[in-house]
Tab-separated table of C-alpha atoms in Angstrom:
chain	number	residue	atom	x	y	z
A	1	UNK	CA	0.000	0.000	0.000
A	2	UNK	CA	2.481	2.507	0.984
A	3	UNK	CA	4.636	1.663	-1.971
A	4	UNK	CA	1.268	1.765	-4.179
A	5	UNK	CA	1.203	5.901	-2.659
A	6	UNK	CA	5.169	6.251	-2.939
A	7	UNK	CA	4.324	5.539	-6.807
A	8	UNK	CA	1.700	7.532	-6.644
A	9	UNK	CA	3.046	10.823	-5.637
A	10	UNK	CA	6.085	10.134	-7.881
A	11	UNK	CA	3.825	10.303	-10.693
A	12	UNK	CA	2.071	13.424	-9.537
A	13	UNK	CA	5.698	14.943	-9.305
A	14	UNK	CA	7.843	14.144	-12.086
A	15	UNK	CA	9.829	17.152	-11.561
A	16	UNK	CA	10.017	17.049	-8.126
A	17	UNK	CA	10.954	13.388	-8.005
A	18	UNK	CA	13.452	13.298	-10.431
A	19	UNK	CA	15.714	16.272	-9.044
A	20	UNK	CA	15.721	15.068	-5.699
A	21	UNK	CA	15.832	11.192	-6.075
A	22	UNK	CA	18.796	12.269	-9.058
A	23	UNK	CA	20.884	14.473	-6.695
A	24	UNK	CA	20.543	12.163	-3.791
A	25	UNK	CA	21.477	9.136	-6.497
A	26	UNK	CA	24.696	11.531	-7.690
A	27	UNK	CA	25.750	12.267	-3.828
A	28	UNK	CA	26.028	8.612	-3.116
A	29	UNK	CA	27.422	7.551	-6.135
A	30	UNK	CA	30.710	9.963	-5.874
A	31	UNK	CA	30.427	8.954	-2.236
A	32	UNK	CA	30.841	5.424	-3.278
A	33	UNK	CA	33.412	6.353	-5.864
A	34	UNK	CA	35.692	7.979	-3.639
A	35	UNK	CA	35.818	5.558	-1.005
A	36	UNK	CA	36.319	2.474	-3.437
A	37	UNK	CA	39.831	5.346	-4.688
A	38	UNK	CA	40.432	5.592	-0.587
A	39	UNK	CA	39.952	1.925	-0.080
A	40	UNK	CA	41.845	1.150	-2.725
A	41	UNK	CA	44.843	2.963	-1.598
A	42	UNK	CA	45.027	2.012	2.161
A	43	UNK	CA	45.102	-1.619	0.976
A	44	UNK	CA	48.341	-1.661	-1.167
A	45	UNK	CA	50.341	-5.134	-0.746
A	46	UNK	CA	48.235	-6.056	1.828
A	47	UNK	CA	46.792	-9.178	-0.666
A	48	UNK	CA	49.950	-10.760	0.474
A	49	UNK	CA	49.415	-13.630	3.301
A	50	UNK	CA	52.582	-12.507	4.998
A	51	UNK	CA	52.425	-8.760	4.330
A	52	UNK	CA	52.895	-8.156	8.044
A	53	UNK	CA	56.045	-9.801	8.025
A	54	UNK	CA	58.154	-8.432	4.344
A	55	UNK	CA	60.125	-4.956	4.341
A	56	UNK	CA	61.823	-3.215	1.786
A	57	UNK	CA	65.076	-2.043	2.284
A	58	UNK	CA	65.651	1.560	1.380
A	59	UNK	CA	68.106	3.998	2.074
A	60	UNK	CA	68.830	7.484	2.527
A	61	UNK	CA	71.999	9.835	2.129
A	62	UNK	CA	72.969	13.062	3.374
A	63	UNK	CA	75.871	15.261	2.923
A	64	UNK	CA	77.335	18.127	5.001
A	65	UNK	CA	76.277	20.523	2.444
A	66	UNK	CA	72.403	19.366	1.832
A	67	UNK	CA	69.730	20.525	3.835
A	68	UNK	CA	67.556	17.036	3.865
A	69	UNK	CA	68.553	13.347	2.831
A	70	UNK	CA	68.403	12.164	-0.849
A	71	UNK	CA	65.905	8.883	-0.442
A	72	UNK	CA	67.102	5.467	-2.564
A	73	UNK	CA	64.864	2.521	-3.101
A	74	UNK	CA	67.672	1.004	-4.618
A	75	UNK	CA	70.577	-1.292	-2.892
A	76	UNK	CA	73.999	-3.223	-3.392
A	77	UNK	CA	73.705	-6.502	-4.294
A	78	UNK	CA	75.812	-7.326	-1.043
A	79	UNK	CA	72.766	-6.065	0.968
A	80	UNK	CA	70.405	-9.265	0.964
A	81	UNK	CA	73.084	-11.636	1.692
A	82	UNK	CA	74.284	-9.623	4.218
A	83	UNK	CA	70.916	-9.267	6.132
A	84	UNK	CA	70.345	-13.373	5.844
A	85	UNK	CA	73.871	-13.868	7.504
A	86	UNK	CA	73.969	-10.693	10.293
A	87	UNK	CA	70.771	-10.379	11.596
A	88	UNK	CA	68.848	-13.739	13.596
A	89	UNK	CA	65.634	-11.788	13.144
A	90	UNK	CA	65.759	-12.716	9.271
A	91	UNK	CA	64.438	-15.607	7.777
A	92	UNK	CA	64.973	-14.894	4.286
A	93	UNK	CA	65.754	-11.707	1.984
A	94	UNK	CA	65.457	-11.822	-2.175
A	95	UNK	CA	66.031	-9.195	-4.568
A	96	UNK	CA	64.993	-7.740	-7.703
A	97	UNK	CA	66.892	-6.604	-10.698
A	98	UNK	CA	64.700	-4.800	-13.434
A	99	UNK	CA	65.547	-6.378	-17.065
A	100	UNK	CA	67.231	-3.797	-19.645
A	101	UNK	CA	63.702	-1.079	-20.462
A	102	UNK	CA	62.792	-3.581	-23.231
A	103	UNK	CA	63.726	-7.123	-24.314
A	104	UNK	CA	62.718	-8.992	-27.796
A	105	UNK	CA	60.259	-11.885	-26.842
A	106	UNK	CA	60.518	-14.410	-30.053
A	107	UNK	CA	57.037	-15.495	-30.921
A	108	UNK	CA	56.833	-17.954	-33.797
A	109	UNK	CA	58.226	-15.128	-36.688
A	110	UNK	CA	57.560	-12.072	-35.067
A	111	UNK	CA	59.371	-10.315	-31.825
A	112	UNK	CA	57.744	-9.108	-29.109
A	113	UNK	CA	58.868	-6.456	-26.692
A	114	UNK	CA	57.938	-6.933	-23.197
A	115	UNK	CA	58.961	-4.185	-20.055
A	116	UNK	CA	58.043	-6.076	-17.345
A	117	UNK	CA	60.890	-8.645	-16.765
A	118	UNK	CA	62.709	-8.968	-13.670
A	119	UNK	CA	65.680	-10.676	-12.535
A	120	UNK	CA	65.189	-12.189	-8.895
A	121	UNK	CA	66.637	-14.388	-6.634
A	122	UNK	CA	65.375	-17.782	-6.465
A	123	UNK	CA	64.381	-17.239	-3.219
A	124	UNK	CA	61.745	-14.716	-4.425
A	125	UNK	CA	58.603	-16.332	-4.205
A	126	UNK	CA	59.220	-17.659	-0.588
A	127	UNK	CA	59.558	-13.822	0.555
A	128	UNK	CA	56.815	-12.623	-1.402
A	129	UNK	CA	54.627	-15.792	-1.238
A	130	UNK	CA	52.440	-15.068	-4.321
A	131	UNK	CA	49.968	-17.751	-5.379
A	132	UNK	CA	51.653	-20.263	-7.763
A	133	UNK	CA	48.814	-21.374	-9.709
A	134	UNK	CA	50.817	-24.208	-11.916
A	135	UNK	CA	54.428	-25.745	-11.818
A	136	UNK	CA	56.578	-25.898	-9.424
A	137	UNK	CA	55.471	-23.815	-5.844
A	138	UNK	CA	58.999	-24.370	-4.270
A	139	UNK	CA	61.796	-23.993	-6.529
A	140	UNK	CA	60.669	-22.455	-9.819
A	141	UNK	CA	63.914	-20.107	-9.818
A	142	UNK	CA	66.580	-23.143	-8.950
A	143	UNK	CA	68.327	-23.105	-12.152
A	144	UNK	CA	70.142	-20.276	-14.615
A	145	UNK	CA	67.583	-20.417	-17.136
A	146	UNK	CA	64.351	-20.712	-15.097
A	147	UNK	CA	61.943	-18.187	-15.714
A	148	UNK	CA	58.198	-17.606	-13.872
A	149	UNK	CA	54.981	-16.078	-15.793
A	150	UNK	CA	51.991	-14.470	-14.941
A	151	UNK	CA	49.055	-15.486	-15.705
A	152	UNK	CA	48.496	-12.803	-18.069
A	153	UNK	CA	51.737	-13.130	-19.526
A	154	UNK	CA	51.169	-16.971	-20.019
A	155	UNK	CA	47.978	-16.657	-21.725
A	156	UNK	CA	49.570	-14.066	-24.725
A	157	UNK	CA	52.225	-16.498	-25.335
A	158	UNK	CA	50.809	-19.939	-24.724
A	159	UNK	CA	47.029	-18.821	-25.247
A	160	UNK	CA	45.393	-22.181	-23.362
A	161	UNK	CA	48.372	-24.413	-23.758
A	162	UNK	CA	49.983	-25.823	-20.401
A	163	UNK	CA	53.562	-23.128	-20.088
A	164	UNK	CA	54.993	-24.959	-17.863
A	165	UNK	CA	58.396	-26.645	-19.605
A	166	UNK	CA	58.116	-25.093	-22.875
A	167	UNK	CA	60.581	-22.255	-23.893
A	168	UNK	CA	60.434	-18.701	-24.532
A	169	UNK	CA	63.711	-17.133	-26.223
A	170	UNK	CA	64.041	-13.698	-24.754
A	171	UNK	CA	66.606	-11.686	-26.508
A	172	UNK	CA	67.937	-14.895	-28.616
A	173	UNK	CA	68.366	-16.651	-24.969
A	174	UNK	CA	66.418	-19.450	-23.890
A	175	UNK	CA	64.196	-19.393	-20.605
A	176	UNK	CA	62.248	-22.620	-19.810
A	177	UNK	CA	59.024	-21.945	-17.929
A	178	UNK	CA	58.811	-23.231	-14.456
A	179	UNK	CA	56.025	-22.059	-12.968
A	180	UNK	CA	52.769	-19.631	-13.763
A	181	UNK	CA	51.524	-17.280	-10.867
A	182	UNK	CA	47.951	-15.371	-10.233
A	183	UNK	CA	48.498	-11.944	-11.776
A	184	UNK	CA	49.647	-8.840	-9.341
A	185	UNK	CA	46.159	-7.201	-8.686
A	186	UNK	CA	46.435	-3.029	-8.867
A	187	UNK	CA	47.032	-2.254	-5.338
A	188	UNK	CA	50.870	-3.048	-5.803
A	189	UNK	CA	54.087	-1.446	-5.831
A	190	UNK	CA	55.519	-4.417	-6.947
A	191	UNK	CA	55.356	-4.686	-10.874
A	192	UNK	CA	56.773	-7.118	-12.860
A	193	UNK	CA	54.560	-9.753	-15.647
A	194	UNK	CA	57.528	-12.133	-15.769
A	195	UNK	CA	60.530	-13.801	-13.541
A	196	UNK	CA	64.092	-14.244	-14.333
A	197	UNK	CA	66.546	-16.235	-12.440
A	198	UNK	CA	69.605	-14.234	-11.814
A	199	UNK	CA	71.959	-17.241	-11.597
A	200	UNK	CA	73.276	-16.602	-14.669
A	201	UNK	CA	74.206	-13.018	-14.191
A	202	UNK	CA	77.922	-12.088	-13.226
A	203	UNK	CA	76.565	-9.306	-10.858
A	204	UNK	CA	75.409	-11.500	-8.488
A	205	UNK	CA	78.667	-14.132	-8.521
A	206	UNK	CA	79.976	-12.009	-5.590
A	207	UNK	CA	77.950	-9.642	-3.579
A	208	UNK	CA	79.090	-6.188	-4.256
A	209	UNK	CA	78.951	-2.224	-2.572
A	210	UNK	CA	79.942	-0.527	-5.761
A	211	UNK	CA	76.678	0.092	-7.168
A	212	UNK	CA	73.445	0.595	-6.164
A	213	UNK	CA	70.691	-1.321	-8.244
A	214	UNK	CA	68.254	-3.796	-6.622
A	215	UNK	CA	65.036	-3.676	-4.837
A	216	UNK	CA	65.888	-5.656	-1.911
A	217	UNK	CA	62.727	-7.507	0.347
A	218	UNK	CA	63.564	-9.334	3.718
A	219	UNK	CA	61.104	-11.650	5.876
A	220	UNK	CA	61.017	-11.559	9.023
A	221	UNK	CA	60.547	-14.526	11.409
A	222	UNK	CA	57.320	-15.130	13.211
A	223	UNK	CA	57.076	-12.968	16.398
A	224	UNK	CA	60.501	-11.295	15.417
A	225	UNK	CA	60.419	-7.081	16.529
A	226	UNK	CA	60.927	-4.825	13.665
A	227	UNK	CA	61.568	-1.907	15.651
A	228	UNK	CA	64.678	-3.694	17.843
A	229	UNK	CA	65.930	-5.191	14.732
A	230	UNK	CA	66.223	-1.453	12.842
A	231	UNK	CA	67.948	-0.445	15.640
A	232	UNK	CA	70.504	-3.183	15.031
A	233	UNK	CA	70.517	-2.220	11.753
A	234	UNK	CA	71.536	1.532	12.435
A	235	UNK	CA	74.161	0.288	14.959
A	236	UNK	CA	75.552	-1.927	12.673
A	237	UNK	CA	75.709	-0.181	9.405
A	238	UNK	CA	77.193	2.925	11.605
A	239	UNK	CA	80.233	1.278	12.281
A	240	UNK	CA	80.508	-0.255	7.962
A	241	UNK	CA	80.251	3.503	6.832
A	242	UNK	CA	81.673	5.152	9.651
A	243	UNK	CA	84.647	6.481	6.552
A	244	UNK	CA	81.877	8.238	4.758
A	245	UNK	CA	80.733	9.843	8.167
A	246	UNK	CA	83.908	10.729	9.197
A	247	UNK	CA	83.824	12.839	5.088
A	248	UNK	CA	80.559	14.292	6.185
A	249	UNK	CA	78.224	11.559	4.624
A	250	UNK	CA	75.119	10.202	6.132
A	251	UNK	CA	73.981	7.196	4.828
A	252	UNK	CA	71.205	5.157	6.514
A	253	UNK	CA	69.588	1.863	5.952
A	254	UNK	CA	65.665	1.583	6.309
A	255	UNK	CA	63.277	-1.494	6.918
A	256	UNK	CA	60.124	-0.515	5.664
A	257	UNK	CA	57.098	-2.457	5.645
A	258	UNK	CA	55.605	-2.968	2.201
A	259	UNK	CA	51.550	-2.733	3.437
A	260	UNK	CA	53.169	0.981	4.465
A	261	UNK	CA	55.378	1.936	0.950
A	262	UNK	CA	52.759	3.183	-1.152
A	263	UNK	CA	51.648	6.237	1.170
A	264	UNK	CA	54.651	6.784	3.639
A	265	UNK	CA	57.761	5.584	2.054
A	266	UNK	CA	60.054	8.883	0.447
A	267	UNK	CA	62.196	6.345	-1.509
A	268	UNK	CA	59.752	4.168	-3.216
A	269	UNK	CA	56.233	5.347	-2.442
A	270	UNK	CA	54.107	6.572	-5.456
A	271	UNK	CA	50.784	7.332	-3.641
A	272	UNK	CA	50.068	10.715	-1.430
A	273	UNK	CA	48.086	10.479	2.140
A	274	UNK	CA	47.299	14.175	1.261
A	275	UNK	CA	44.816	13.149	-1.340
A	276	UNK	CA	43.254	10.383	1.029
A	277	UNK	CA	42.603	12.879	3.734
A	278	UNK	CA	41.385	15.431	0.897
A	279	UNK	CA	38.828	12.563	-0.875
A	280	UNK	CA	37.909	11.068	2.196
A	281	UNK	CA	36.540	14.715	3.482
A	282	UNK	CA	34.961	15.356	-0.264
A	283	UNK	CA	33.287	12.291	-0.014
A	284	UNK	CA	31.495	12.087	3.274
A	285	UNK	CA	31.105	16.467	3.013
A	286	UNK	CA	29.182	15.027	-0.598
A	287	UNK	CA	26.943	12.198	1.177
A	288	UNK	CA	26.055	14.678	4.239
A	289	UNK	CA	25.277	17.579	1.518
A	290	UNK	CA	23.479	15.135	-0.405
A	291	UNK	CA	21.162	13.640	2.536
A	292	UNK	CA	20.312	17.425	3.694
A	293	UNK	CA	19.174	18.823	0.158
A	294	UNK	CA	17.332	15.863	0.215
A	295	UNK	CA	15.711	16.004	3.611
A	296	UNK	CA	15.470	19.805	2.819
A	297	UNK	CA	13.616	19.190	-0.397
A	298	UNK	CA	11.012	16.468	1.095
A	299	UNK	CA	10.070	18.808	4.023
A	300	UNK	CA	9.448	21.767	1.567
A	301	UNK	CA	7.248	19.753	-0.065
A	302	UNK	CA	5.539	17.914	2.735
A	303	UNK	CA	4.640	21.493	4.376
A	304	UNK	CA	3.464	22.772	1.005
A	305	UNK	CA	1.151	19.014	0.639
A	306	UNK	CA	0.063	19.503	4.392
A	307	UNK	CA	-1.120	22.969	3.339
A	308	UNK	CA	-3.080	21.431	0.177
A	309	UNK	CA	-4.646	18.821	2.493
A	310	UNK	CA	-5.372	21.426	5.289
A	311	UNK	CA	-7.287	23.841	2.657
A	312	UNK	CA	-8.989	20.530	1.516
A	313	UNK	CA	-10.392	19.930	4.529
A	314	UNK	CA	-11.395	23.357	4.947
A	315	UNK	CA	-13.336	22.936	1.920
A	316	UNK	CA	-14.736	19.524	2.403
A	317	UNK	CA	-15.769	20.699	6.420
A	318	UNK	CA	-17.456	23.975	4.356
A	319	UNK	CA	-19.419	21.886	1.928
A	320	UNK	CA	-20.767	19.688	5.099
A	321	UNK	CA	-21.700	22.576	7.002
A	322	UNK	CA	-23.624	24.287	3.699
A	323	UNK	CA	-25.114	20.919	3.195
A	324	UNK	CA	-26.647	20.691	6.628
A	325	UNK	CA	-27.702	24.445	6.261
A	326	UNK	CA	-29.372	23.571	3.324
A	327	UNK	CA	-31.603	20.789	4.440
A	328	UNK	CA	-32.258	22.700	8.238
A	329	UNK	CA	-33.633	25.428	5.432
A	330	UNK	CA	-35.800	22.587	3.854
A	331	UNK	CA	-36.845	20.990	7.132
């Protein structure tokens, strides 16, 4: 019944109905919007089951002469090794080397470029623990020429064929396909669409300080205190670079958790808390704006209907009364 009058008085308003049921409709629909962007943000690299537990090294240098540090997410090769061997609180470390900008993917006659190769340690996966969805879940990096696909990345070479053994020649080298893993959803500062074992590259033969060129990712053991073990890490790395002090050179090493890169991290963060703060505030200021032009709307024209049905009244009690005049007269 009450829908039967809703329908009713809709239909008696058009105008009425569709400017207020429309703005209301817009206000929560940027409302919505907005919070799936904020949502979206706050939940970078949290997809990962041990999230909680990864950190990116960074670092950060300083000289005498400038006024704030220079932030890096960039280290030595010598960095992940060292971390595995120093530091108890570690159970693993990995890192990532990105391919040259673009390599030549043969494909039957034609070649293919592709930007989103990485070399990584064969460890990777065990840091990272993304879902292997075919091949081999423990080892898929073991060897030289092992190489690990996305799902994605799978499908445009292989289509529906099973990857997993065949070859792809990369740059007129040879990769044999290990394993195939879900693709990296958009909430990632982690890019890559394929896997490349660095075994084979000379870089990595003996861990080196000369140059500064991986993305480096530790895991912490269960229950193990981040805070006490970056401590150690500023005592420690004090004493390697105390030279470069004594020159007037700051350099610092930083453990910084990946679910936290995206909005707070200077070295490797691409994402601003500014704008969360700033959408958050335009969205609920747009659902609160929204609900009182509505409100404000209805009442004006409940008051004006209640006026229409008091007048009514009027009229109707006016017509009894005349009525009942009219047959007293009679009588």
């Amino acid at each position: 019944m009450n829908l039967k009058l809703a329908l009713r008085n809709i239909r008696k308003n058009k105008g009425f109905s569709i400017i207020n049921i429309a703005s209301l409709s817009l206000g929560i629909t940027c409302f919505l919007l907005l919070l799936a962007y904020v949502y979206h943000e706050l939940n970078y690299d949290k997809y990962l089951p041990n999230s909680n537990r990864v950190s990116m090294v960074t670092s950060a240098v300083k000289s005498a002469e400038d006024k704030d540090f220079a932030y890096w997410a960039v280290t030595p090769t010598a960095i992940a090794p060292l971390f595995k061997k120093e530091f108890p609180e570690v159970e693993n470390a990995a890192r990532m080397y990105s391919y040259i900008s673009s390599s030549l993917v043969q494909k039957g006659n034609e070649s293919i470029k592709e930007n989103g190769l990485k070399y990584v340690d064969e460890d990777f996966l065990n840091v990272l623990n993304f879902k292997v969805l075919k091949g081999n879940a423990t080892s898929p990096l073991a060897n030289p020429n092992d190489m690990v696909l996305t799902e994605k990345l799978a499908k445009k070479y292989f289509s529906e064929e099973n990857p997993i053994g065949k070859t792809l020649v990369i740059d007129k080298t040879p990769w044999t396909v290990t394993a195939v893993i879900e693709d990296l959803p958009t909430h990632t500062e982690i890019n890559f669409t394929g896997l490349l074992s660095n075994k084979g590259l000379e870089r990595y033969h003996e861990p080196s300080w000369g140059s500064a060129n991986d993305l480096t990712f530790i895991l912490f053991k269960e229950n193990a205190n981040q805070e006490v073990l970056q401590t150690k890490v500023d005592s420690y790395f004090k004493e390697i670079f105390k030279n470069e002090a004594a020159a007037g050179i700051t350099i610092k090493i930083n453990l910084e958790n990946i679910r936290t890169i995206h909005l707070h991290s200077k070295a490797a963060g691409s994402g601003n808390m500014t704008y969360i703060y700033i959408f958050g505030f335009l969205g609920i200021a747009l659902l609160i704006i929204s609900a009182v032009n509505f409100t404000n709307l209805s009442l004006s024209h409940a008051t004006e209907r209640a006026k229409e049905i008091g007048v009514r009244k009027v009229l109707v009690h006016i017509k009894k009364q005349c009525s009942i005049n009219l047959l007293l007269k009679v009588d």
